[in-house]
Coordinates of C-alpha atoms in Angstrom, one line a residue:
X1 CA -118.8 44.6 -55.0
X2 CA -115.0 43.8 -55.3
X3 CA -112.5 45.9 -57.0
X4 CA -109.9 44.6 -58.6
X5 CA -106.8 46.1 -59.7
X6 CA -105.9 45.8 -63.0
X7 CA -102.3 47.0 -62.6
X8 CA -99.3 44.8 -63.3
X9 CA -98.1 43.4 -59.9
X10 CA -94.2 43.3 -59.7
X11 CA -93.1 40.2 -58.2
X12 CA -89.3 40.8 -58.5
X13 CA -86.8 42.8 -57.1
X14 CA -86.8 47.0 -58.1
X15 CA -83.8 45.8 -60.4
X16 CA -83.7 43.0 -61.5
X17 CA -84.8 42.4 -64.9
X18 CA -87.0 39.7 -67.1
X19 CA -87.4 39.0 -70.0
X20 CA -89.9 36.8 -71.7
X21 CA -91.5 34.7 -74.7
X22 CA -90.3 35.7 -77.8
X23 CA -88.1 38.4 -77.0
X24 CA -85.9 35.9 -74.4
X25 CA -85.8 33.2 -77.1
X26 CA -84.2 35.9 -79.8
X27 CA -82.2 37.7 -77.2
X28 CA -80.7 34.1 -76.5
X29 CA -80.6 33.0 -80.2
X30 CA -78.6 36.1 -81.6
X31 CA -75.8 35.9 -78.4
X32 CA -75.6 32.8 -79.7
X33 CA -75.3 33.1 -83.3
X34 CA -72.8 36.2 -82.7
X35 CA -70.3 34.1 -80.9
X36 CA -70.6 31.2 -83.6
X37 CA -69.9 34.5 -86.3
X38 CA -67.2 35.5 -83.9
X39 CA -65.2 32.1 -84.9
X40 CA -66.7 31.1 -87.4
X41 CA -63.3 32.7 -90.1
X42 CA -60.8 30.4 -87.9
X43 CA -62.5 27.3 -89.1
X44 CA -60.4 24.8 -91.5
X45 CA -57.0 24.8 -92.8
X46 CA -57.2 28.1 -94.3
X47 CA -58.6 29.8 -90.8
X48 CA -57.5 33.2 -90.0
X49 CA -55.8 33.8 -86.3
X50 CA -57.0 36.1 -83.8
X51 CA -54.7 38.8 -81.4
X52 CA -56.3 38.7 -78.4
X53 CA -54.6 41.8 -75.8
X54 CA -55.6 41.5 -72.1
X55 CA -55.8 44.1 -69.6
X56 CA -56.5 44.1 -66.0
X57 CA -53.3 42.4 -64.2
X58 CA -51.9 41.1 -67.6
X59 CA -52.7 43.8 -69.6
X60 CA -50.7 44.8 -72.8
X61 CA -50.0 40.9 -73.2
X62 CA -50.7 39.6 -76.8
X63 CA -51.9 36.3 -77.5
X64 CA -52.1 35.4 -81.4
X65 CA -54.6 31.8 -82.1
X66 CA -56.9 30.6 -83.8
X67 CA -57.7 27.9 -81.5
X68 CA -61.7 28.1 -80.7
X69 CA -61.3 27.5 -76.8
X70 CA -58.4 30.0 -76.1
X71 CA -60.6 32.6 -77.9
X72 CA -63.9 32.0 -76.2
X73 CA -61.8 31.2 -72.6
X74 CA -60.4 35.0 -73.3
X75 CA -64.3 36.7 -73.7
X76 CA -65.9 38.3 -71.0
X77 CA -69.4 37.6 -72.4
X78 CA -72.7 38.9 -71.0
X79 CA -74.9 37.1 -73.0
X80 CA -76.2 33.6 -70.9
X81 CA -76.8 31.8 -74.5
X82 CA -73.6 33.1 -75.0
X83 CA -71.6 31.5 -72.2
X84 CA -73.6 28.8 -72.3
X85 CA -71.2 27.7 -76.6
X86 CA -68.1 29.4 -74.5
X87 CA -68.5 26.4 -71.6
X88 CA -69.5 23.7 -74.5
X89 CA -66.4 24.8 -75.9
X90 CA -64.1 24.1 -73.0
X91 CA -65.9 21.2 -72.2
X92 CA -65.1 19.8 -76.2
X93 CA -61.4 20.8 -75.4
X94 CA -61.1 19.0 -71.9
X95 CA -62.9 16.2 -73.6
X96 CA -60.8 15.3 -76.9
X97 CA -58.5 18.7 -77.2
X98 CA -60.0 19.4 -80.9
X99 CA -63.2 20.2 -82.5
X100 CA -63.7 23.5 -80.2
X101 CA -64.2 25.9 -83.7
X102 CA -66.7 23.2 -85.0
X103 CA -68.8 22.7 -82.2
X104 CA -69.5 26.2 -82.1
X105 CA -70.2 27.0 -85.5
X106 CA -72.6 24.1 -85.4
X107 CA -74.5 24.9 -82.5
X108 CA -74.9 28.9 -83.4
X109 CA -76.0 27.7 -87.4
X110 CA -78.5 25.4 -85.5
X111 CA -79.9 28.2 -83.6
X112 CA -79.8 30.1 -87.3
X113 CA -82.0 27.5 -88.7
X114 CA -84.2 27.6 -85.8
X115 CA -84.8 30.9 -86.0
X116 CA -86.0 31.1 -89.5
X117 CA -88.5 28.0 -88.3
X118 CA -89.7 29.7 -85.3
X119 CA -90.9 32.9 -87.7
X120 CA -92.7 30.4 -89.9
X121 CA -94.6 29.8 -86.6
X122 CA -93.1 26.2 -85.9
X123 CA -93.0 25.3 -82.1
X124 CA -89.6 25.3 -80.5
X125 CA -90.8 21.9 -79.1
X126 CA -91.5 20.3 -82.8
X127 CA -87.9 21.7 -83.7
X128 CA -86.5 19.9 -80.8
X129 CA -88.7 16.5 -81.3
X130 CA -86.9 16.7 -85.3
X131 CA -83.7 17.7 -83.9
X132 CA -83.3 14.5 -81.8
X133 CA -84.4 12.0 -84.6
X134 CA -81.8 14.1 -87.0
X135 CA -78.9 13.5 -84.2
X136 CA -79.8 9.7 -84.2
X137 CA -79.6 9.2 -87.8
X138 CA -76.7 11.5 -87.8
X139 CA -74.7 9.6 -85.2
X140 CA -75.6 6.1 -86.7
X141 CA -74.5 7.6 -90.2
X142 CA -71.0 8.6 -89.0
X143 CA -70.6 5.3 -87.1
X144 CA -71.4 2.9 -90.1
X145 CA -68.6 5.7 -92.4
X146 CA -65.8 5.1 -89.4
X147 CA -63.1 2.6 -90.6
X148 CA -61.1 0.8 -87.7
X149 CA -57.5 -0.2 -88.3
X150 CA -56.1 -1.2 -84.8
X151 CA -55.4 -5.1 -85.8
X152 CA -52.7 -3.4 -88.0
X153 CA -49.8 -2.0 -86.6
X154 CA -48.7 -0.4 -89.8
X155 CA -51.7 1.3 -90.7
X156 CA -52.9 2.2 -87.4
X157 CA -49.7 4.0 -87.2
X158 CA -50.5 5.3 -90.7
X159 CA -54.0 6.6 -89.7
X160 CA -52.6 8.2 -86.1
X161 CA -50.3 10.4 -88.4
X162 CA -53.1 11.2 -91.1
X163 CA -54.7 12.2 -87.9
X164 CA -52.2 14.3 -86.8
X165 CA -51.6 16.1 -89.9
X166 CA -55.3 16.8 -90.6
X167 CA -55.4 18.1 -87.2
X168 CA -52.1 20.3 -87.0
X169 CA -53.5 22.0 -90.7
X170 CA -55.7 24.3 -89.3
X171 CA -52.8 25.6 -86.6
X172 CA -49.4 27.1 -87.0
X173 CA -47.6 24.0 -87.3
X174 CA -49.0 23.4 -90.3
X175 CA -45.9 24.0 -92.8
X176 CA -44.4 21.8 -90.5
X177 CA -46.9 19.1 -90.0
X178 CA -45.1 16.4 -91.3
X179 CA -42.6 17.3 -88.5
X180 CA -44.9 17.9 -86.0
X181 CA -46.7 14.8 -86.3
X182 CA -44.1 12.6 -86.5
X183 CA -43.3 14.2 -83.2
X184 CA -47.3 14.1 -81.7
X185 CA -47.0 10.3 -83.0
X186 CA -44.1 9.1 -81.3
X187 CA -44.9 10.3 -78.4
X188 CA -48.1 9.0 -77.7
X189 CA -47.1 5.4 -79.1
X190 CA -44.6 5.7 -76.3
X191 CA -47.5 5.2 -73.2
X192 CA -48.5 2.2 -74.8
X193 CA -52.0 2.8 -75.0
X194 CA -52.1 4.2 -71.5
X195 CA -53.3 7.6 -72.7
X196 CA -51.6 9.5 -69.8
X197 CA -50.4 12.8 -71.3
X198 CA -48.8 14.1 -68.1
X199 CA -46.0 11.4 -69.0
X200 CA -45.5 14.1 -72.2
X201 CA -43.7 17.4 -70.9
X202 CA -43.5 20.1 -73.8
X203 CA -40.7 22.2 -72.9
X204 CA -40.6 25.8 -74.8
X205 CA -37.4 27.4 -75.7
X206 CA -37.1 30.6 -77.5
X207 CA -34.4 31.2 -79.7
X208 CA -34.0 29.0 -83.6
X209 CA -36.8 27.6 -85.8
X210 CA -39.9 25.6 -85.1
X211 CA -38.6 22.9 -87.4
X212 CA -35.4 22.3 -84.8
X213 CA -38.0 21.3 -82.3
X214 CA -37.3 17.7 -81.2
X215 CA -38.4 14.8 -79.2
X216 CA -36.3 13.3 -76.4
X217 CA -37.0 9.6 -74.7
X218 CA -36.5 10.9 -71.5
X219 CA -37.8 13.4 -68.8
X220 CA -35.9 17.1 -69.5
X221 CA -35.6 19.1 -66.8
X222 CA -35.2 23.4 -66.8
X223 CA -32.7 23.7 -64.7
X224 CA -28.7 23.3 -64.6
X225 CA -26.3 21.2 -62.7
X226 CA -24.4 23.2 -60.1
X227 CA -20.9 24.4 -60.3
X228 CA -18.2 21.5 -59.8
X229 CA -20.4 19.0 -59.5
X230 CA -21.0 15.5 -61.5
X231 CA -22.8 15.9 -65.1
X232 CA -23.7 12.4 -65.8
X233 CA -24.9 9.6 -62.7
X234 CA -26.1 6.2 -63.5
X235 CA -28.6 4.9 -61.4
X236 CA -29.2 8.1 -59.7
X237 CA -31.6 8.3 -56.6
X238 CA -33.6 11.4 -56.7
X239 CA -34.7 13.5 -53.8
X240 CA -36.5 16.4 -55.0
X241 CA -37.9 19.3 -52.9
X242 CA -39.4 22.8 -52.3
X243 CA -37.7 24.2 -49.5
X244 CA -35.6 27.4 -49.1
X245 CA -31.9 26.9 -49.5
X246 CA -30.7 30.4 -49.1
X247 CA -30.7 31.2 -45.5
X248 CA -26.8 31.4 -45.4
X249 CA -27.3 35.2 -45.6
X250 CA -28.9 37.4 -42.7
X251 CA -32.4 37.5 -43.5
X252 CA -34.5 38.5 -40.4
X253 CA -38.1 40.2 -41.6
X254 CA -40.1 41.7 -39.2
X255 CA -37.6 42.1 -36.5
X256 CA -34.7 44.6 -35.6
X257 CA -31.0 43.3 -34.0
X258 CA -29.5 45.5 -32.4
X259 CA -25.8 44.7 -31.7
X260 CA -23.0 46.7 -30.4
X261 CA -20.4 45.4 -32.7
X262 CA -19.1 44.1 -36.2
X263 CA -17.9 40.8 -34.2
X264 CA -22.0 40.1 -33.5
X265 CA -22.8 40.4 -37.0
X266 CA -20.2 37.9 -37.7
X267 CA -21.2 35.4 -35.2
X268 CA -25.5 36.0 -36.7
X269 CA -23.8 34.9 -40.1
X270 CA -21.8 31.7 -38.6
X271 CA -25.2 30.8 -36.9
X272 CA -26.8 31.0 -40.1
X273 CA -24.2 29.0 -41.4
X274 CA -24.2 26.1 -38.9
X275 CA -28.5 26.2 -39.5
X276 CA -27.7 25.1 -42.8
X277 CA -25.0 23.0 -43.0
X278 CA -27.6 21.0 -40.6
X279 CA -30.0 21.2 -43.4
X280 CA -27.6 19.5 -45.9
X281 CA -26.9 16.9 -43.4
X282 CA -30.0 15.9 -43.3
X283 CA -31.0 16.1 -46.9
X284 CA -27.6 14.1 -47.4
X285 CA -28.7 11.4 -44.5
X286 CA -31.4 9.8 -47.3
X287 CA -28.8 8.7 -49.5
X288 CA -29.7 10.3 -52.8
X289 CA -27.4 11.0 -55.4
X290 CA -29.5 14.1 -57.4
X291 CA -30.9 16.8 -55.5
X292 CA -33.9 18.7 -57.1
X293 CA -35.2 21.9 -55.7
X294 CA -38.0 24.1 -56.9
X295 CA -36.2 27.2 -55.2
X296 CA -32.8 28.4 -54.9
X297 CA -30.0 26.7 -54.0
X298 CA -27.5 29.3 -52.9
X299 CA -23.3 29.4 -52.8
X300 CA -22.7 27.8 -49.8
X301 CA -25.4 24.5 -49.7
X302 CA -24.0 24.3 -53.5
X303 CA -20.4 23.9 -52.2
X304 CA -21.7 21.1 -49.8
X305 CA -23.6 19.4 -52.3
X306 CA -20.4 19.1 -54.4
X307 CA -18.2 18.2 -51.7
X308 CA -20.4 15.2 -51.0
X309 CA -20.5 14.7 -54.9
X310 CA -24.2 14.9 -55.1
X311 CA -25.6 16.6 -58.3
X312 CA -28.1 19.6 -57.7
X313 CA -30.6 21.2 -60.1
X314 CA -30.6 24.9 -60.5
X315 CA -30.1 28.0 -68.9
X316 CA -29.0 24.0 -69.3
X317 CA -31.6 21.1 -69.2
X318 CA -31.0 18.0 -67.0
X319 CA -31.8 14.8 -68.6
X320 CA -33.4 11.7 -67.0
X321 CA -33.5 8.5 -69.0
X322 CA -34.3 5.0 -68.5
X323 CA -37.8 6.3 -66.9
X324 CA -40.0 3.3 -65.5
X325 CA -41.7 1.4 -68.3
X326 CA -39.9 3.8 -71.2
X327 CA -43.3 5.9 -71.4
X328 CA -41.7 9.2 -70.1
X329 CA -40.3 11.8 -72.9
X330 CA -40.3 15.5 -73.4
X331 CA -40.8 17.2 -76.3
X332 CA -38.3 20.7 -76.5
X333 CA -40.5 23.5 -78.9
X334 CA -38.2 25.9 -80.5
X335 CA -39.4 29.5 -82.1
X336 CA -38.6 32.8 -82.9
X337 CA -41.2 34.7 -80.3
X338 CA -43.2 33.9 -77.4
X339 CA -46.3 34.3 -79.0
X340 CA -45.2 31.8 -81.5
X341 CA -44.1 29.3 -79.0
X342 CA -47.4 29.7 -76.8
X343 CA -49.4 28.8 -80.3
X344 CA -47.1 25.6 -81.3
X345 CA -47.7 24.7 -77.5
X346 CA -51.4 24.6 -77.8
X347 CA -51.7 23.3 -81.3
X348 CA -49.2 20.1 -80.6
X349 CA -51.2 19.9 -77.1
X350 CA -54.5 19.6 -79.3
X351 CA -52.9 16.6 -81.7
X352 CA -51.5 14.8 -78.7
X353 CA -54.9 14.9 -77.3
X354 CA -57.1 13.8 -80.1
X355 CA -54.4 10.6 -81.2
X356 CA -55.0 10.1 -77.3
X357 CA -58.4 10.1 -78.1
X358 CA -58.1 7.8 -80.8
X359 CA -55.6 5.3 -79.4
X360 CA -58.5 4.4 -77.0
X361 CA -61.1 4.5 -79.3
X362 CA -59.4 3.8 -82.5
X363 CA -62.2 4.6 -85.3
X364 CA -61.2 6.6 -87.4
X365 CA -63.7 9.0 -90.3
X366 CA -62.6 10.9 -93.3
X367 CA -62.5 14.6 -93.2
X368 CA -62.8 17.7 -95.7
X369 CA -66.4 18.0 -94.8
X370 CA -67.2 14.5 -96.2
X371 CA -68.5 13.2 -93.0
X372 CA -70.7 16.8 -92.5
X373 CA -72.3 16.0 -95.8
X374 CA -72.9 12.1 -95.6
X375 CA -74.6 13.0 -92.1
X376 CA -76.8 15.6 -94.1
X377 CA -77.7 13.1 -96.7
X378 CA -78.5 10.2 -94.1
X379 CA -80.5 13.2 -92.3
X380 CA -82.1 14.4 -95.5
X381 CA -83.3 10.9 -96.8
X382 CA -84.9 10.5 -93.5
X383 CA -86.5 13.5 -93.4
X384 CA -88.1 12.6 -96.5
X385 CA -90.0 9.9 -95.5
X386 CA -90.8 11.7 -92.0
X387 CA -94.5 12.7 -91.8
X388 CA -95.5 16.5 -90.2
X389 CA -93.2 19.6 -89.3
X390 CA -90.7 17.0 -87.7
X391 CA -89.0 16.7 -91.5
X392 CA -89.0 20.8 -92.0
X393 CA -86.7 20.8 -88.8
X394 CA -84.4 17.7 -89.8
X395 CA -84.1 19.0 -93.2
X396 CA -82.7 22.7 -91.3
X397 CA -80.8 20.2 -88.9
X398 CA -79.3 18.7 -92.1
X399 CA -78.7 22.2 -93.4
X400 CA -76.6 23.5 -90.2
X401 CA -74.2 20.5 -91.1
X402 CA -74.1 21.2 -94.7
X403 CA -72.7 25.1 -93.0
X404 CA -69.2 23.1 -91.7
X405 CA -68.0 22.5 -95.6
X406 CA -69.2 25.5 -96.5
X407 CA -67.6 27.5 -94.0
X408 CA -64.1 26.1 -95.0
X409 CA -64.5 26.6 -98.4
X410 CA -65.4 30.7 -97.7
X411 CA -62.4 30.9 -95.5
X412 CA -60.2 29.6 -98.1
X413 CA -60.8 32.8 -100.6
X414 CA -63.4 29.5 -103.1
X415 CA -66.6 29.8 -104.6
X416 CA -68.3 27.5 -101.8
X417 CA -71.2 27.5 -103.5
X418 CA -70.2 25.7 -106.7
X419 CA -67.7 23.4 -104.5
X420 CA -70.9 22.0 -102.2
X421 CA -73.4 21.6 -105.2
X422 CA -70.6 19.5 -106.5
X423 CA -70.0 18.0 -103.2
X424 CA -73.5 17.3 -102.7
X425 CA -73.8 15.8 -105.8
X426 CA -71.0 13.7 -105.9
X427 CA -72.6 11.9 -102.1
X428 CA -76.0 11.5 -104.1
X429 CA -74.2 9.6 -106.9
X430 CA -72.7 7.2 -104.2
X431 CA -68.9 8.5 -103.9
X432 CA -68.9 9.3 -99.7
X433 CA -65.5 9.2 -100.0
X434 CA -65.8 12.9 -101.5
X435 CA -64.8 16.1 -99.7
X436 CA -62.9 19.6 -99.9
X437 CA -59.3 19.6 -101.2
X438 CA -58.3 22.8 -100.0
X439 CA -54.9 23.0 -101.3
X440 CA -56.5 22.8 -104.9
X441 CA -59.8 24.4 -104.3
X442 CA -61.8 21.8 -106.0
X443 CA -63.7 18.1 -104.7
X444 CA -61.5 15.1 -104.5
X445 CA -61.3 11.7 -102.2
X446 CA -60.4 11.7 -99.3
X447 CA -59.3 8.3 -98.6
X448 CA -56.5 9.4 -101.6
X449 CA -55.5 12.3 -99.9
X450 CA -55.5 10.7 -96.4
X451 CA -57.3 13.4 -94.9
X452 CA -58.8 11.6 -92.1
X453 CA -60.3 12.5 -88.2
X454 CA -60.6 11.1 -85.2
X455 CA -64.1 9.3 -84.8
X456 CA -64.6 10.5 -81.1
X457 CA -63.7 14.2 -82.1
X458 CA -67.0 14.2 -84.7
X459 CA -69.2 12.6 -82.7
X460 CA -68.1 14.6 -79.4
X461 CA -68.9 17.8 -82.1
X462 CA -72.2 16.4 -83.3
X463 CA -73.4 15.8 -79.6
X464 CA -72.4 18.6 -77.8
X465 CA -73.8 21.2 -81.0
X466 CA -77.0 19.4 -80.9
X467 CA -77.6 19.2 -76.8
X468 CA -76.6 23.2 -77.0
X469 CA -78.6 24.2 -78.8
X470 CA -81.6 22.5 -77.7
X471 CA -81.1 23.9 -74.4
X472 CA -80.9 27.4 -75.7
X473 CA -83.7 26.9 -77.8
X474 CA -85.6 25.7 -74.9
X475 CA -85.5 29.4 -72.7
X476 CA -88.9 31.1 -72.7
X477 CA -87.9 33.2 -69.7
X478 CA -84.5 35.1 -68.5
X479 CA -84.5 36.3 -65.0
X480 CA -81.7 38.8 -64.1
X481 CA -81.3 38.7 -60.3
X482 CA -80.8 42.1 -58.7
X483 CA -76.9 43.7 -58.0
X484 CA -76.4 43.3 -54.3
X485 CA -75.9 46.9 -52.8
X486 CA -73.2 48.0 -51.1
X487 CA -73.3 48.3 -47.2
X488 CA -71.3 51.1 -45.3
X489 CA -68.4 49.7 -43.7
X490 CA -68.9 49.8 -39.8
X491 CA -65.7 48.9 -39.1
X492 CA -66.8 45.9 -36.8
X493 CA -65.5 42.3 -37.4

């Protein structure tokens, strides 16, 4: 007769760690939920900020946002789920540059929802199968709202700065939005519907207030013009570099000269000299009229420059207009800290982004949270006419988006409660043009107020939340491989 053992057989390594069923699927669900919470007070135009400190090689360094990505970007998480919203949010902000707070808070009150369903013994599978058909109606919801205005000069223009000032509310810029978006406008009309931002060069300068920040139509460069040497050329023919220019000076590393007298050291330095001069000669042999190097130009090559009237870059800014096609400018940010500056740099690099965004795909949807509810009342009618547990899961799918409004309205200091009943209400009764005036604290039209977002940016959200969280709520498993051990050095190559 056979014996068989009825111990658990290990199949892994001694440490490495599993876990499994239930308790993966809640470990993976609450990481995920905890990183939604984490953001989930720097949502909407009354969002708080976050100081963020580093350590390691930067540490001590303070970084004040509320700016989704930079926050996740700066967690060391542990958590896969976890890591899994902190890449979807990076992704959002590569993608369209806004929308990073939103897409997280969506996917982690999806996970919420799918929690409650999964206790009421619903299969992960059936919440997934409801999810899909929610996203579809969703998706086809927002697309029949978007309004298109890109036969219209004037009112495309209009709806690329209603754009940019819904966008730049939620930042630091946003007492000056009208500013700032005047600014974001400008110069993204300026490439012409190319969409290439590296033409846009934000330039930060410390020092006055963020209202003195300005837009030039032209390429600025850091640096200064050298000392006696032209400040304006016409038609200039640029020659720039990366290539040392201070070797006019004795600098031998590695090595010892020994000489016998002060005469030697003299004749070193004239050989240095004569190295150099037959470096300018060179440079100067390409005819160029502007000389641009990214390291330092020292005394001497600067006296040679000016003697041969060429202008070298070196706290002034050089200016280059009448850049090929006009597309070109730079756009100087002025503020009292650091800190400050960092945060206008990444809030106007978000705006610039999404009107990018939307100059090549120009639809355009209304915001407060009126898109967020007329998805959830396409979603919900659906689900009312779905047979089985399919409707149970669209109706929490609808639910999750009905958490975006309300979420602003908490963060503003209002009863969201009453505000989304009367939200809600005011969609049923046929006004979808309804959504949170959150200077007032009370429900008013959008379309009025010209509180309006890019079309890409929700749908980007509504996709990437959804596709999230399904993977997440897909895990049954999580294997932990073992740490690799450390060997003893042998000292052999």
């Amino acid at each position: 007769m056979n014996h068989v053992s009825l111990n658990p057989v290990r199949v892994l390594k001694h440490e490495a760690e599993e876990e499994r069923g239930e308790m993966a699927r809640m470990s993976s669900i609450i990481g995920a939920i905890a990183i939604g919470d984490l953001v989930k007070s720097t949502l909407g135009p009354k969002g708080m900020d976050k100081i963020l400190v580093s350590m390691g090689r930067n540490e001590g360094q303070v970084e004040i946002t509320n700016d989704g990505a930079t926050i996740l970007r700066s967690l060391g998480v542990d958590n896969p789920a976890a890591k899994i919203l902190v890449d979807m949010s990076r992704v959002q902000d590569d993608e369209v540059g806004d929308g990073t707070t939103s897409v997280t808070v969506l996917a982690s009150e999806l996970l919420r929802e799918a929690e409650k369903l999964i206790d009421q013994k619903i299969h992960p599978q059936i919440i997934i199968a409801g999810w899909r058909n929610a996203t579809n109606i969703a998706r086809e919801a927002l697309q029949n709202a978007s309004l298109d205005n890109s036969q219209d000069a004037a009112k495309f223009r209009e709806d690329l700065l209603n754009i940019a000032r819904t966008t730049l509310s939620s930042k630091i810029l946003s007492q000056h939005k009208e500013h700032f978006a005047n600014l974001a406008v400008d110069a993204v009309c300026r490439l012409k519907g190319s969409g290439q931002l590296s033409a846009i060069q934000i330039i930060k300068k410390s020092g006055g207030r963020l209202e003195d920040s300005f837009l030039d139509e032209g390429f600025l460069l850091d640096k200064k013009p050298g000392l006696h040497q032209p400040k304006r050329i016409e038609n200039a023919k640029i020659l720039i570099a990366n290539t040392p220019m201070d070797t006019d000076k004795i600098k031998v590393f590695g090595s010892r000269v020994r000489v016998d007298s002060m005469a030697k050291i003299a004749e070193l330095e004239v050989a240095e000299k004569e190295k150099m001069k037959d470096k300018v000669a060179k440079i100067l042999k390409h005819n160029a009229n502007v000389f641009i190097n990214r390291q330092l130009i020292y005394n001497y090559p600067e006296q040679l420059f000016a003697d041969a009237g060429v202008m070298i870059g070196e706290d002034t800014l050089l200016r280059f207009s009448g850049v090929k096609l006009g597309e070109a400018c730079s756009i100087v940010i002025r503020g009292a800290t650091q800190q400050i500056l960092d945060e206008a740099d990444r809030s106007l690099h978000d705006a610039l982004c999404v009107l990018a965004a939307t100059v090549r795909e120009s639809r355009i949807v209304l915001g407060g949270g009126c898109s967020e509810m007329l998805m959830a009342g396409a979603v919900n009618a659906a689900a009312a006419k779905t047979p089985g547990k399919e409707a149970v899961a669209m109706e929490a799918f609808a639910r999750a988006l009905a958490q975006l409004p309300t979420t602003i309205a908490d963060n503003g200091g209002y009863d969201s409660a009453q505000l989304i009943s009367e939200l809600r209400a005011a969609h049923t009764q046929g006004k979808s043009s309804m959504g949170l005036d959150m200077d007032n604290g009370r429900i008013a039209c959008m379309k009025q107020l010209g509180i309006t977002e890019s079309f890409v940016v929700k749908r980007q959200v509504l996709m990437s939340a959804a596709e999230a969280a399904e993977v997440i709520l897909r895990v049954d498993n999580i294997i932990k491989a073992a740490p690799r051990k450390r060997v003893q050095d042998r000292g052999h190559c």
